[in-house]
Short mmCIF file of C-alpha atoms in Angstrom, two decimals:
data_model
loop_
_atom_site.label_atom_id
_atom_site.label_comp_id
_atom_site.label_asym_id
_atom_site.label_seq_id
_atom_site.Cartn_x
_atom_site.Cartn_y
_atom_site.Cartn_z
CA UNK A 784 0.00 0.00 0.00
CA UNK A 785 1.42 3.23 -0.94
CA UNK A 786 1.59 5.63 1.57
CA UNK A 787 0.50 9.12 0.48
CA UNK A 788 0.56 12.78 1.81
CA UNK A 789 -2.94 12.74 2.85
CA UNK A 790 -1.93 9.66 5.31
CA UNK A 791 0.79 11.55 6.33
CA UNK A 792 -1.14 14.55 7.21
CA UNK A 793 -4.02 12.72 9.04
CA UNK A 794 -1.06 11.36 11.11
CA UNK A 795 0.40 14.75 11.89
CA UNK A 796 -3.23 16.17 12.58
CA UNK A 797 -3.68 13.70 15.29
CA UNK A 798 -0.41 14.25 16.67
CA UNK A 799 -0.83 17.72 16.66
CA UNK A 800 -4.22 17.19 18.83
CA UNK A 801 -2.22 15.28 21.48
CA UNK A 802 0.00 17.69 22.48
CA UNK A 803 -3.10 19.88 22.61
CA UNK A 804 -5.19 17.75 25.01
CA UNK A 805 -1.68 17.24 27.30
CA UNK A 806 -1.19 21.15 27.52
CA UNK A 807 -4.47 21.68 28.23
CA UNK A 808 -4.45 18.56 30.68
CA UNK A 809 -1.38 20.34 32.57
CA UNK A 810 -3.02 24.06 32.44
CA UNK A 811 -0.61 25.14 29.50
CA UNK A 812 -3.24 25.92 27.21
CA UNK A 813 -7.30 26.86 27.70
CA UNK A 814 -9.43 24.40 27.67
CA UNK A 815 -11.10 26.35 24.75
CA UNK A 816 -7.83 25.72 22.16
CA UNK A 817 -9.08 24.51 19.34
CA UNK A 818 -7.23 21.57 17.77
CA UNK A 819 -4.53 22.18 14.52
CA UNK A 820 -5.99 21.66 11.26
CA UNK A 821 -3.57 20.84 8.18
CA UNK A 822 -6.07 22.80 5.94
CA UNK A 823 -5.52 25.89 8.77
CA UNK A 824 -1.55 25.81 9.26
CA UNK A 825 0.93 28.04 7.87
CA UNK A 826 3.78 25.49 8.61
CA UNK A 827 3.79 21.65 8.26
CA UNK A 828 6.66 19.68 8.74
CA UNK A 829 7.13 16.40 7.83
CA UNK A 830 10.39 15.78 7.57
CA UNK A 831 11.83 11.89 7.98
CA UNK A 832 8.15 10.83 8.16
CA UNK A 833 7.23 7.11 9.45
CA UNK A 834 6.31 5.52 6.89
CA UNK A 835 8.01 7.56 4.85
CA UNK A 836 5.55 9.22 2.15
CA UNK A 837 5.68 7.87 -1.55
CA UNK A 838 3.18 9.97 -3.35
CA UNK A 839 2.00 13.65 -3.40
CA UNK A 840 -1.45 13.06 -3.69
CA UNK A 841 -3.26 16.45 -5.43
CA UNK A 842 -6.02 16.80 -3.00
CA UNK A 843 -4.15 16.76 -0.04
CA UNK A 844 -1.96 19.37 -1.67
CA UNK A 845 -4.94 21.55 -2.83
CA UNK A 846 -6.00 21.95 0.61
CA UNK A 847 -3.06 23.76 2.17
CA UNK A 848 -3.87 26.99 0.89
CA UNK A 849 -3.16 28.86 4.08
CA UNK A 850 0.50 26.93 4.69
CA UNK A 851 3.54 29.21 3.90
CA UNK A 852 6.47 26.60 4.57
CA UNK A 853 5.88 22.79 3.65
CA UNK A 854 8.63 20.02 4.62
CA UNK A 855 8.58 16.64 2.82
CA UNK A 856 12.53 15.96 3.13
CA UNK A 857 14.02 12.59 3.97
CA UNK A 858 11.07 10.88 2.39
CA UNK A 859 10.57 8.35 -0.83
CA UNK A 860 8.70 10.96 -3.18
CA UNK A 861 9.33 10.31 -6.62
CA UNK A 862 7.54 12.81 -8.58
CA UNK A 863 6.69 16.09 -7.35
CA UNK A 864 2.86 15.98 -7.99
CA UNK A 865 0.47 19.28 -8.83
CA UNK A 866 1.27 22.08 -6.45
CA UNK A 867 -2.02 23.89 -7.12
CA UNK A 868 -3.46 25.15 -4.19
CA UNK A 869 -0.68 26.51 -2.07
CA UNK A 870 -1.46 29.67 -3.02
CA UNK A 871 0.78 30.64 0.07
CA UNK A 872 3.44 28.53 -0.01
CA UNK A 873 6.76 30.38 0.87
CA UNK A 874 9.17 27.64 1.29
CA UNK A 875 8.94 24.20 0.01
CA UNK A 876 11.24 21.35 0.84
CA UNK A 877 12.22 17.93 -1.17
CA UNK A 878 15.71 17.06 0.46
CA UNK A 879 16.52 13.61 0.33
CA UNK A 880 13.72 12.14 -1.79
CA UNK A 881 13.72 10.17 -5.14
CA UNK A 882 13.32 13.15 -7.24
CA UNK A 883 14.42 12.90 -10.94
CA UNK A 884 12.83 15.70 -12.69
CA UNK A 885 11.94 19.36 -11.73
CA UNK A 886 8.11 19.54 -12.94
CA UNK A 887 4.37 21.15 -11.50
CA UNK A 888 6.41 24.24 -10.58
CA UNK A 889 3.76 26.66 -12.04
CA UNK A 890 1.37 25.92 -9.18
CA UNK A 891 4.00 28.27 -7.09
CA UNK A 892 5.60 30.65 -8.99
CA UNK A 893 3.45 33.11 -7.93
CA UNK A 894 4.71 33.13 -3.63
CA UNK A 895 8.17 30.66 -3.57
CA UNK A 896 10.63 31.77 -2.45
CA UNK A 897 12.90 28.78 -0.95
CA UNK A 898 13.52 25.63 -3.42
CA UNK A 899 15.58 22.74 -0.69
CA UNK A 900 16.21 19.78 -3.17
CA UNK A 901 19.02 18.74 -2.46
CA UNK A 902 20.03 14.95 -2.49
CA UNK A 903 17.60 13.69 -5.27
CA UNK A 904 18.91 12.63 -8.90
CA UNK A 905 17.79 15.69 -10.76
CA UNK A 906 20.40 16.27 -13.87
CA UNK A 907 18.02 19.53 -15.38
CA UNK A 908 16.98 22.84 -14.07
CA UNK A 909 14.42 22.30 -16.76
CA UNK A 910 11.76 24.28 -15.65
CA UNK A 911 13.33 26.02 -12.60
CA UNK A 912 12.30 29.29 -14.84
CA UNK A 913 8.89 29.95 -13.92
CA UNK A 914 10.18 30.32 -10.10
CA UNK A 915 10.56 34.31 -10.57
CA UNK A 916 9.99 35.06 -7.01
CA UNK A 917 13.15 32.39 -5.81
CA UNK A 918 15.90 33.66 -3.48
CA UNK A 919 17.25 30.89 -2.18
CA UNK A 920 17.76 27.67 -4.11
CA UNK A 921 19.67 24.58 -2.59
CA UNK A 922 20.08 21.77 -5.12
CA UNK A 923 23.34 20.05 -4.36
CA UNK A 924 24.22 16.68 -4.53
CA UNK A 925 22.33 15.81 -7.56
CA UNK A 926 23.43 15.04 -11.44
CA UNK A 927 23.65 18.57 -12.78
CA UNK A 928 26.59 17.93 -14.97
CA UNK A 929 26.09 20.86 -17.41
CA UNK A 930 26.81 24.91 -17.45
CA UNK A 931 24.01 24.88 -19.91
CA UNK A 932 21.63 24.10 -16.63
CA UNK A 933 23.38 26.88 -14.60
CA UNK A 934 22.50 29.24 -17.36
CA UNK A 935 18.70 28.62 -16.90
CA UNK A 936 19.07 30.34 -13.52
CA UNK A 937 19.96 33.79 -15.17
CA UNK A 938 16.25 34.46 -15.67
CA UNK A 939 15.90 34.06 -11.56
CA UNK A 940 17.10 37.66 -10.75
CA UNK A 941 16.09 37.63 -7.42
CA UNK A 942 18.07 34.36 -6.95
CA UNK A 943 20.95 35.29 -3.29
CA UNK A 944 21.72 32.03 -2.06
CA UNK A 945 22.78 29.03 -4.64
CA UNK A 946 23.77 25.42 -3.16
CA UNK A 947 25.45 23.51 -5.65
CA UNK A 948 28.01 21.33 -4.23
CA UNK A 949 28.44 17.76 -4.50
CA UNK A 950 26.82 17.83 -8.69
CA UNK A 951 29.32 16.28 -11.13
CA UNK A 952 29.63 20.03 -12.56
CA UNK A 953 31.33 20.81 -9.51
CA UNK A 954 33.93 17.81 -9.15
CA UNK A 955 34.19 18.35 -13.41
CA UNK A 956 35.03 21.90 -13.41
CA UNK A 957 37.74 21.52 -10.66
CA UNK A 958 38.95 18.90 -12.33
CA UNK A 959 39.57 20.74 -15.91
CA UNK A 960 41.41 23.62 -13.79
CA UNK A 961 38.54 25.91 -13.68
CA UNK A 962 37.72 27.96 -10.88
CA UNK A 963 33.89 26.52 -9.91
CA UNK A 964 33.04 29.58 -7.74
CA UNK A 965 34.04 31.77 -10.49
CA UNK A 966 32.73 30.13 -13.31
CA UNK A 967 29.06 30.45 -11.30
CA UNK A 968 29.48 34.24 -10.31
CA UNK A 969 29.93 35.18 -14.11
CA UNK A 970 26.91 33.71 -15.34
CA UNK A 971 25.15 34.41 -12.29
CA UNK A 972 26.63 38.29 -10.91
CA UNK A 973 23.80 39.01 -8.72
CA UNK A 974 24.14 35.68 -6.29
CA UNK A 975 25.47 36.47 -2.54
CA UNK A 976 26.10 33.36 -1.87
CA UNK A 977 27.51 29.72 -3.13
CA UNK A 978 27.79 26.65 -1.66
CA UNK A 979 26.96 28.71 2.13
CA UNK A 980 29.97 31.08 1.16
CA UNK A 981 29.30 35.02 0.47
CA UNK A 982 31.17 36.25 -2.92
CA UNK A 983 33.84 38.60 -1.49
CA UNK A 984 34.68 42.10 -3.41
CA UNK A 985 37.87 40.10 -4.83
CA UNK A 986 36.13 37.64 -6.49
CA UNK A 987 33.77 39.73 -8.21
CA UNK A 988 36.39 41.84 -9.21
CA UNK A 989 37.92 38.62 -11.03
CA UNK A 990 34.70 37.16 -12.86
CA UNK A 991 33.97 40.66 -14.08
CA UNK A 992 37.62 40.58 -15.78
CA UNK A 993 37.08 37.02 -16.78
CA UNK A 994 33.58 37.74 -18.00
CA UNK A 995 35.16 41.06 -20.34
CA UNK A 996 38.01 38.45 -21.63
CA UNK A 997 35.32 36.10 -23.06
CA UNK A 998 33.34 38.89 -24.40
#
């Protein structure tokens, strides 16, 4: 039986209504507190779930419309299903899943702001485009082997804080005597950060030179 997000959520609902009976049990909370609704939170997490969740069912995600940050890492989702209905989604995290292809990402380009999908097996950005609002983008360890998928991000000019370490493009780049850092910074100038290091003044002073000598 495959165990979906709705599961999931019905799990985390009850758990959620626990803690509220204890606290109200030990005079922590009113005896009035209402229990915690999925379809009413602004933050879910359910990271490292037990069992872990296999499928992104579309209802379940169409009724989350009031949650702003939405954890799924450390799961076994394949395929990231529809996203339509979190119309407030802020931050939305796949770490550690089974991930292979970037896809539904129109159902959020409107509010995301935080992609975390790092450890999957995604080789393409494919798609990463529509994500206008994006700031902070963390997609290492996958099988982004190309510059080509690097370039996509160019369109993403709100894009400050890039995690890219542990992709083949990396480990290849190094390799072939380039300097990775720098190699990202001139197709990418308006990034703060790679890899959870700030670009200092001296290394934008070098892609800029770099960037004029390929010009």
């Amino acid at each position: 039986m495959v165990f979906q997000l709705k599961d999931a959520l019905k799990a985390w609902e009850e758990k959620k209504d626990e803690k509220r009976k204890q606290k109200i049990e030990k005079g922590l909370l009113p005896a009035s507190t209402e229990r915690i609704r999925a379809a009413e939170a602004e933050k879910i997490m359910l990271n490292g779930w037990y069992p872990a969740i296999e499928k992104m069912d579309s209802a379940a995600v169409a009724n989350l419309k009031n949650c702003k940050r939405l954890a799924l890492s450390t799961n076994s989702i394949d395929r990231i299903g529809s996203l339509q209905g979190l119309s407030s989604i802020e931050i939305l995290s796949f770490s550690r899943n089974l991930i292979k292809k970037l896809e539904n990402l129109d159902g959020v380009a409107a509010t995301l702001t935080q992609l975390w999908i790092s450890y999957n097996y995604i080789a393409s950005l494919a798609g990463i485009e529509k994500l206008k609002k994006l700031k902070v983008l963390y997609v290492g360890n996958n099988k982004i082997a190309s510059w080509t998928e690097i370039d996509r991000l160019k369109e993403l000019v709100e894009l400050e804080d890039l995690l890219l370490i542990g992709n083949p493009l990396e480990k290849n780049s190094k390799d072939s005597g380039e300097n990775y850092r720098l190699q990202v910074l001139i197709r990418l100038p308006h990034l703060k950060k790679l890899d959870g290091r700030p670009f200092d003044i001296n290394e934008r002073e070098q892609a800029e030179t770099l960037k004029k000598d390929m010009d």
